[in-house]
CSV table of C-alpha atoms in Angstrom, one decimal:
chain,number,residue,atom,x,y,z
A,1,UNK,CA,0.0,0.0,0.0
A,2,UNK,CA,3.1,2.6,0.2
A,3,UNK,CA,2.6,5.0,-2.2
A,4,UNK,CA,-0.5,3.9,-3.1
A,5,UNK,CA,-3.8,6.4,-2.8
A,6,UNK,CA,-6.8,5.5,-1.0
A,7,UNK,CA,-8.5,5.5,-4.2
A,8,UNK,CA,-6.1,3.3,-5.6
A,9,UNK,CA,-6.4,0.9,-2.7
A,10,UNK,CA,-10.7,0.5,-3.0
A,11,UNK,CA,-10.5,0.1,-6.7
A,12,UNK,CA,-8.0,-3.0,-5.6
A,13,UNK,CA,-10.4,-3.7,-3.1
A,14,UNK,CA,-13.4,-4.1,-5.8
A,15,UNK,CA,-11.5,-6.2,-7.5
A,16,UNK,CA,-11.0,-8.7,-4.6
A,17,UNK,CA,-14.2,-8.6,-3.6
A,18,UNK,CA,-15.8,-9.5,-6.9
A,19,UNK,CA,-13.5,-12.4,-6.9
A,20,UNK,CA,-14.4,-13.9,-4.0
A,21,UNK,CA,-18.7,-13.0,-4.7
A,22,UNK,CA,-18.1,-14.9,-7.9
A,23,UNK,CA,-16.8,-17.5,-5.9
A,24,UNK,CA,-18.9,-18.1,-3.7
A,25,UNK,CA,-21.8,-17.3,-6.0
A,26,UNK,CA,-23.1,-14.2,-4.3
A,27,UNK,CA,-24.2,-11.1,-5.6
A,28,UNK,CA,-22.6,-7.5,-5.5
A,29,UNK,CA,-24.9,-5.9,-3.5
A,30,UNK,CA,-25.0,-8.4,-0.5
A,31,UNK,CA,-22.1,-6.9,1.2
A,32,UNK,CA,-20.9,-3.6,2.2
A,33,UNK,CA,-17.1,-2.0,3.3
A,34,UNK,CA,-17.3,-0.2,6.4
A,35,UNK,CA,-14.2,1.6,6.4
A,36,UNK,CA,-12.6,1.4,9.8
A,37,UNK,CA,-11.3,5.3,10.6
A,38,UNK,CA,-9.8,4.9,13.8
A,39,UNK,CA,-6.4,7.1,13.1
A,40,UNK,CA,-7.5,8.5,10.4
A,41,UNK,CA,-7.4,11.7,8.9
A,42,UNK,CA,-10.6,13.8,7.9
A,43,UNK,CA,-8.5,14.0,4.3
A,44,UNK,CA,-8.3,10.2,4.1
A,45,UNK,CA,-12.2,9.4,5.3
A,46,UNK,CA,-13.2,12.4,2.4
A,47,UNK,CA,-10.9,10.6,-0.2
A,48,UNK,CA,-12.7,7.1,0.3
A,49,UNK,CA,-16.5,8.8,0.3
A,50,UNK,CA,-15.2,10.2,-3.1
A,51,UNK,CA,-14.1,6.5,-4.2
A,52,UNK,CA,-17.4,5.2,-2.8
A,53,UNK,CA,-17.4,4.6,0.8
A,54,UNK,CA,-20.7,4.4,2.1
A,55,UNK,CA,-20.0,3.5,5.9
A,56,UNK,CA,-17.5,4.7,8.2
A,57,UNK,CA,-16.8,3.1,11.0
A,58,UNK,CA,-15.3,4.3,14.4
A,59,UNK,CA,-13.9,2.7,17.7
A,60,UNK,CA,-14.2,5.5,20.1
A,61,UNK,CA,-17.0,7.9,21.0
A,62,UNK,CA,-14.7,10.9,21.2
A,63,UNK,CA,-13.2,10.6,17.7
A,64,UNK,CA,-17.0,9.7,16.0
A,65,UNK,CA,-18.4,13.1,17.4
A,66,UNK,CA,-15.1,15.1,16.1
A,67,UNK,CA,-15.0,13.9,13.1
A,68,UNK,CA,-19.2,13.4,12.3
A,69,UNK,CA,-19.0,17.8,13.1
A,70,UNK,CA,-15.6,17.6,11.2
A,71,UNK,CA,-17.9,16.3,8.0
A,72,UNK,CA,-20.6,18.2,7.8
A,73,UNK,CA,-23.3,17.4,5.3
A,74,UNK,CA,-21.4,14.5,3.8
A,75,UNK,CA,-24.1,11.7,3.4
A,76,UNK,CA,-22.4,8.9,5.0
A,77,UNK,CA,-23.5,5.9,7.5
A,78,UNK,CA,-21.6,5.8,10.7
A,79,UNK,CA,-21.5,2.7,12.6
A,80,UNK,CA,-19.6,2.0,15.9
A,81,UNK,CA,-17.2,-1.2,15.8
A,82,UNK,CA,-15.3,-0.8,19.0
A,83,UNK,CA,-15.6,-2.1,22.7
A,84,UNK,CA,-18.4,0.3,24.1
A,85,UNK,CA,-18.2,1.7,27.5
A,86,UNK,CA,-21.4,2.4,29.4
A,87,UNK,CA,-20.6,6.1,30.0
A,88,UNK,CA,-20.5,6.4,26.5
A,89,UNK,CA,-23.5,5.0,25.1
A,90,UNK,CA,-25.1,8.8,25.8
A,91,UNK,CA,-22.9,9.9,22.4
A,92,UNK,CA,-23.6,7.0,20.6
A,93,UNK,CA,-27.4,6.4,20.6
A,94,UNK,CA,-29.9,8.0,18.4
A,95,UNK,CA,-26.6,9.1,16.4
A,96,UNK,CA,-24.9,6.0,15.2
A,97,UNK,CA,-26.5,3.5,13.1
A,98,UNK,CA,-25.5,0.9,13.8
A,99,UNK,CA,-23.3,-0.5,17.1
A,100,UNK,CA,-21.6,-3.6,16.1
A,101,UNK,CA,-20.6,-4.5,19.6
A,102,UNK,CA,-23.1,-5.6,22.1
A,103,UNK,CA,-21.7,-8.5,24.0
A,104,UNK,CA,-23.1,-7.3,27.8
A,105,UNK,CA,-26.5,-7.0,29.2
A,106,UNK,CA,-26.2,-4.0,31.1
A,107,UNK,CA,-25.1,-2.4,27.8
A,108,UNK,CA,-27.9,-3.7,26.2
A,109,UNK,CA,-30.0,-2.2,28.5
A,110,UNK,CA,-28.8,1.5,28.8
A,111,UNK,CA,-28.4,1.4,24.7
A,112,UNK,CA,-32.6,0.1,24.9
A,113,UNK,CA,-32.5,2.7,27.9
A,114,UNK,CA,-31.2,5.9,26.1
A,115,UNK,CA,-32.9,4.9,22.9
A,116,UNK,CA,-36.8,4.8,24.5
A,117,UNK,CA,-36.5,8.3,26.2
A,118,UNK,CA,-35.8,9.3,22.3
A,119,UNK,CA,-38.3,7.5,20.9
A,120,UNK,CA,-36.1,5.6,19.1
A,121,UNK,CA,-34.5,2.0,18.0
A,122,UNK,CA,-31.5,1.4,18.1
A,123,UNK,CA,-29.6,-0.9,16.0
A,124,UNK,CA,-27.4,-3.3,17.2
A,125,UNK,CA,-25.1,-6.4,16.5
A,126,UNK,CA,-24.2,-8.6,19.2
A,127,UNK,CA,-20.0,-10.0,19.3
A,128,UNK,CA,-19.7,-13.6,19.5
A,129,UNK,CA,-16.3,-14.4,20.6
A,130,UNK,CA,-16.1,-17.8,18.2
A,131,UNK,CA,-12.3,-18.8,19.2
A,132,UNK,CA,-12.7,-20.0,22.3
A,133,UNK,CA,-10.4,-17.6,23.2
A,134,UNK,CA,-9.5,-16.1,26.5
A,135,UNK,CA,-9.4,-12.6,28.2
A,136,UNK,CA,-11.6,-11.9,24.4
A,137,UNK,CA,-14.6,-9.5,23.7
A,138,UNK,CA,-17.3,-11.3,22.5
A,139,UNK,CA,-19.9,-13.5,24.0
A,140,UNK,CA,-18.7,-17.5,24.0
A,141,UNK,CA,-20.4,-19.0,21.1
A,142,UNK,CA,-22.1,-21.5,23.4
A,143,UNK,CA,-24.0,-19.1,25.5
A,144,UNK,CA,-25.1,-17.1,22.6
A,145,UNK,CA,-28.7,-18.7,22.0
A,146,UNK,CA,-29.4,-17.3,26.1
A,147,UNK,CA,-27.5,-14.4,25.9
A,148,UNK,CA,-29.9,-13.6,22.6
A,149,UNK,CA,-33.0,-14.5,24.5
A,150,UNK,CA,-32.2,-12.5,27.1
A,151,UNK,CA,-31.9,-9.2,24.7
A,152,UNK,CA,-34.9,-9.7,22.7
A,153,UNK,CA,-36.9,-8.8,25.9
A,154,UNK,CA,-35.3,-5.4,26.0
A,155,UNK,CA,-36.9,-2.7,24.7
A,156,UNK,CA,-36.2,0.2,22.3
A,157,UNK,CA,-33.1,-2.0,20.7
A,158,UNK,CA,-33.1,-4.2,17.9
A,159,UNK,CA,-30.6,-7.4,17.1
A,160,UNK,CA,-29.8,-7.3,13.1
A,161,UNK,CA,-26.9,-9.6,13.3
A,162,UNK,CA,-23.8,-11.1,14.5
A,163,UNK,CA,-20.1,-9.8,14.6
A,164,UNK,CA,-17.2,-11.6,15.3
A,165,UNK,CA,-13.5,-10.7,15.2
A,166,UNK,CA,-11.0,-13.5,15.1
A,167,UNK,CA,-8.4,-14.0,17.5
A,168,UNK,CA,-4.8,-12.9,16.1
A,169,UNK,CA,-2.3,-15.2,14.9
A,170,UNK,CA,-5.1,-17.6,13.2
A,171,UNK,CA,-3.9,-19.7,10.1
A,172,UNK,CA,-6.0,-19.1,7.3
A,173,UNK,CA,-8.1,-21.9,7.8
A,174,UNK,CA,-8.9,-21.6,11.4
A,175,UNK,CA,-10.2,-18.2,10.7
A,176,UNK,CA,-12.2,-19.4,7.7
A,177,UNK,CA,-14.2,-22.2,10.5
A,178,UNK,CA,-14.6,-19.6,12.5
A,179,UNK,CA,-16.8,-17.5,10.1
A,180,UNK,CA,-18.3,-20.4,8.8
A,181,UNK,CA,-19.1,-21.1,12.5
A,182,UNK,CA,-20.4,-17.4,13.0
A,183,UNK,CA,-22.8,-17.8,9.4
A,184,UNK,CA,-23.8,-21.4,11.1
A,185,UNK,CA,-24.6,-20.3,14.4
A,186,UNK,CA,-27.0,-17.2,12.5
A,187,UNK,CA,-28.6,-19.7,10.6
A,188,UNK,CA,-29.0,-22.0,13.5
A,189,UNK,CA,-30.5,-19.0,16.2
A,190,UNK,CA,-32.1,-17.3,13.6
A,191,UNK,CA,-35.0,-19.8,13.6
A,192,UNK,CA,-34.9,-20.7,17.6
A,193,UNK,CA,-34.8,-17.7,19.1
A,194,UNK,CA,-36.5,-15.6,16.4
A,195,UNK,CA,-38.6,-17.2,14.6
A,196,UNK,CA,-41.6,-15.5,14.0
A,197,UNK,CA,-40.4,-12.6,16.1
A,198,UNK,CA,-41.6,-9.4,15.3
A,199,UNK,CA,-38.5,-6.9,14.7
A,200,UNK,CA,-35.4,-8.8,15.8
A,201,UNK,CA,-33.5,-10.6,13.1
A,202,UNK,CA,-30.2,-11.8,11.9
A,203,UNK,CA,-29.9,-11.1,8.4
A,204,UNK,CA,-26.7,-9.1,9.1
A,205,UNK,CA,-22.8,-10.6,9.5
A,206,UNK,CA,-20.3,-8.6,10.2
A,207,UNK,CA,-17.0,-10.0,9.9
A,208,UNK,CA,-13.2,-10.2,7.9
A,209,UNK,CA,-11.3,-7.2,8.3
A,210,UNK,CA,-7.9,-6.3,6.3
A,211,UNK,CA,-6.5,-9.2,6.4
A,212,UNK,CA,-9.2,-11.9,5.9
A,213,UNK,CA,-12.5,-10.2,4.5
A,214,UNK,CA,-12.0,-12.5,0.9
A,215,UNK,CA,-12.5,-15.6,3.1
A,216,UNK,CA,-15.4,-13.6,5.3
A,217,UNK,CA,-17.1,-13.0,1.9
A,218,UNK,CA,-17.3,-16.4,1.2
A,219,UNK,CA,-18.6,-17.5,4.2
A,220,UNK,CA,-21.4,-15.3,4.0
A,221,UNK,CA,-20.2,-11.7,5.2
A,222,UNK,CA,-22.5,-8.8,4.2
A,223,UNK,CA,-20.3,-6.5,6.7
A,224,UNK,CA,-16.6,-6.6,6.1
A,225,UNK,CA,-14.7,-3.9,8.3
A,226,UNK,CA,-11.3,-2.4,6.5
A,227,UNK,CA,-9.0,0.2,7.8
A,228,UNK,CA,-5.7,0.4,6.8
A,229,UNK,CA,-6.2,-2.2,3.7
A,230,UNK,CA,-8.6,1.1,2.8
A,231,UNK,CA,-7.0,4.3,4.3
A,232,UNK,CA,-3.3,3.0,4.7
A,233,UNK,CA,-1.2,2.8,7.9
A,234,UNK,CA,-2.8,4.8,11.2
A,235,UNK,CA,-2.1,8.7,11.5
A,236,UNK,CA,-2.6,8.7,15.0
């Protein structure tokens, strides 16, 4: 990526991504690059909204509400990807739509909380820690179908999806099972816990980042989160 722009780098990014649809049979539209700004310079995030980037993605409430003001009118979706701390949800809800990150029930129920007293819904994914991994965000794939059950009673949130983020240091096939695992596990709670269900649904799977969003895509992705594959190395 040295001395490549960021243009440059989602035109390469296309590319990769129609190879791996094609493989896997899927269609263009059924996933969508959230580019992952943390770092990043307002300069950079403009570049990629002028290549095509829809969604931009942020990991800290702080740097979402600078750069959101920084932006202006610019029609973007912003969606929140990092841990989110419960002193933060005030900044987040009713702004952001869509937090990828729900893996507590106590945040669960301050984001259902905040988002009432606005009349609102709030979107949500729910982590799923699929490694078996220790000391790990996520919720441990096994307790997911309670944990699930558990949130659906909450009001003014609504589950779209799953996310998942695969432990470092993975070979390429361990981190293929575990988004095939993730897709499996949708499939699988999608019709226990909500079928029939009015509002909640999994349709959404976020998951693959710089490094493995081909794979991700053909294990069913329809979120795949990229930062510096997209914007280049970090600026802060």
């Amino acid at each position: 990526m040295v001395g490549k722009s960021v243009r440059e780098n989602w035109l390469e990014i296309q590319a990769e991504m129609a190879n791996a649809l094609a493989r896997s049979g899927r269609t263009q539209d059924s996933v969508r690059i959230v580019g992952v700004a943390k770092g990043q310079s307002i300069e950079r995030i403009q570049e990629a909204v002028a290549a095509g980037l829809e969604i931009v993605g942020e990991n800290y409430a702080q740097e979402y509400l600078k750069k959101v003001s920084l932006l202006g009118d610019t029609r973007l979706e912003w969606h929140f990807v990092g841990h989110i701390q419960s002193n933060k949800v005030r900044d987040l809800v009713g702004k952001i739509d869509l937090i990828h990150s729900v893996d507590r029930v106590n945040i669960a129920q301050l984001i259902g909380q905040r988002a009432t007293t606005q009349n609102r819904v709030q979107r949500i994914l729910v982590e799923i820690n699929i490694d078996d991994a220790p000391n790990k965000s996520g919720i441990d794939f096994r307790e997911g179908r309670v944990f699930l059950e558990a949130l659906q009673k909450i009001d003014g949130i609504r589950i779209c999806g799953l996310m998942a983020l695969p432990a470092p240091g993975r070979l390429p096939e361990e981190t293929r099972r575990g988004f095939a695992r993730l897709r499996q596990l949708r499939d699988q709670w999608s019709s226990e816990v909500f079928g029939g269900s009015a509002g909640h649904h999994l349709c959404e799977l976020s998951m693959g980042t710089s490094q493995d969003f081909q794979y991700a895509i053909e294990e069913g992705a329809t979120y795949i989160r990229l930062g510096t594959r997209l914007f280049g190395e970090r600026q802060g």
